[in-house]
Every structure is written in structure tokens, then in C-alpha cells.
Amino acid sequence: MLNASYARADNYESERYRIQYGAVNIGGENSLTSGGYNLSVSLGQNAAGEFQSSGYVVKAGFQYLHSIIPFRFTISNTNMNFGTILPQVPATQQTVLTISSGGAGGYQVTAQEATPLKTLAAVTIPDTVCNEGSNSCTEGAAGVWNRKDSYGFGYNMTGDDIPSDFKNNNYYRPFPDASTKETAENIMTNENVGKNRQATVTFKVNISPIQAAGSYQTIVKFIATPGY
């Protein structure tokens, strides 16, 4: 055992052993000892960063964590075609989001629509408010949407790392509308490393009997961001 009670060093050696630490710390001490154990405490790294010299590069700090999981994001279906929609007959389409992220800070995926569903003549299908009343929904809080006389466009989510307000497949939200400067909402998030995390997005449209006929379109933007 070491006889020194305190040392400012990373490597400890004797004739029989060598203890080598992977970081330069700003402080520490042997705080608890007994006949059977020795508890040491160390604090943070005071030399984080990238350092270079001829022949070597040193990368110190959590931001240089070597990840064996590359960041990857895929969308299984990028063209949602609802075909001919009949009044009070909800139509749905699905896509699967798959993400892998090995960064120390996890990841997040956000969603936002360019506009509500609309024709070239700017006739719109409004974003859903779900069943209204106690079951109404907003861009940041899902609500029950199962009534045939509740109209609009919205989405449901199932799978990994989704918001907890999507309690089952009857819970929907409207997409935030970029044309009115609504902020994109998180739809998948995890603070930890993850591989092949998957969530299914179900798009739903329900129209009233007086909805004008036409070809309605919008763009929904999904952005995946790794954390470090």
C-alpha cells in the first residue's frame, strides 16, 4: 500500500505495481478507510480538449468519447399518399423512424409541418384539436381523437423514446405549423446511448362533408440531432 497520504499525480508506482489513471483531476482525497477498503474521491478534469504535437494527438474529456455506434437516422416511408378521402371516414398512413446514436448526450428527434394540409388554391384541412373538451390536444400534449365528427390532420406515435402523452393509439397531436412560427416539438428523445431505436408515426386525416374536393399537400420535417 502507498504510505503517502496525499499526492498530486496520475501514476503511482512501487517495486511491485503501477497504478495509472486515465484523467488529470482537479482534486481528490482518500476519504474513507478501514482495514478492508480504501475509498478515494476525485473531481472532474482540468485539462479537457484536443492537444497535438509531432507524432501524437491527445483528446481528453467526455466530448471525445469513442463511440462504437455511429449516428444514423432513417425514415421508412417519405411519401404519405392517403388516396381518395371520404367524409367522416378517417384515413391513416404510417412511417417508421429508426435512430442510432452513440454520443454521450443521447439524441432527440423533432417534428414540424410546413403548413396545414392545403390545395394550390390555399384551401386547408385544419390541424386536429382531437375530440375537444377534456380530450382536446395541442402541439405539445396529445388527446383522444376517435370521434368521426372531429376533423383535421394529426399524428400518433408508438415505440421507443416517445412522449408519455401518447398513451395508446387513440391519442393524437397536431403538428407544429412552421408557417405560423410554431416551434418544432420533440417526438423522440433519449439521454443515453441507443442503437436501432424505433418509433412508428401514424398520420391521420378526417374531413367533414363540406370539405372542398382537391389535392391537399404539406411537408412534415423530421430533424434528428445527436447530443455530445
PDB file of C-alpha atoms in Angstrom, residues 16 18 25-26 30 40 75 94 111 119 128 151 185 205:
ATOM      1  CA  ARG A  16       5.538  -4.473  -7.289  1.00  0.00           C
ATOM      2  CA  ARG A  18       1.877   0.566 -11.103  1.00  0.00           C
ATOM      3  CA  ASN A  25      -8.243  15.593 -11.963  1.00  0.00           C
ATOM      4  CA  ILE A  26      -8.732  18.915 -10.210  1.00  0.00           C
ATOM      5  CA  ASN A  30      -8.815   9.266   0.397  1.00  0.00           C
ATOM      6  CA  SER A  40     -10.948   7.612  -2.891  1.00  0.00           C
ATOM      7  CA  ILE A  75     -37.407   7.193 -42.313  1.00  0.00           C
ATOM      8  CA  GLN A  94     -47.573   5.180 -41.263  1.00  0.00           C
ATOM      9  CA  ALA A 111     -41.224  17.272 -35.990  1.00  0.00           C
ATOM     10  CA  THR A 119     -54.557  22.798 -52.030  1.00  0.00           C
ATOM     11  CA  THR A 128     -56.802  18.494 -35.424  1.00  0.00           C
ATOM     12  CA  TYR A 151     -61.976  16.705 -38.186  1.00  0.00           C
ATOM     13  CA  GLU A 185     -41.792  19.540 -30.917  1.00  0.00           C
ATOM     14  CA  VAL A 205     -56.828  12.760 -41.745  1.00  0.00           C
TER      15      VAL A 205
END
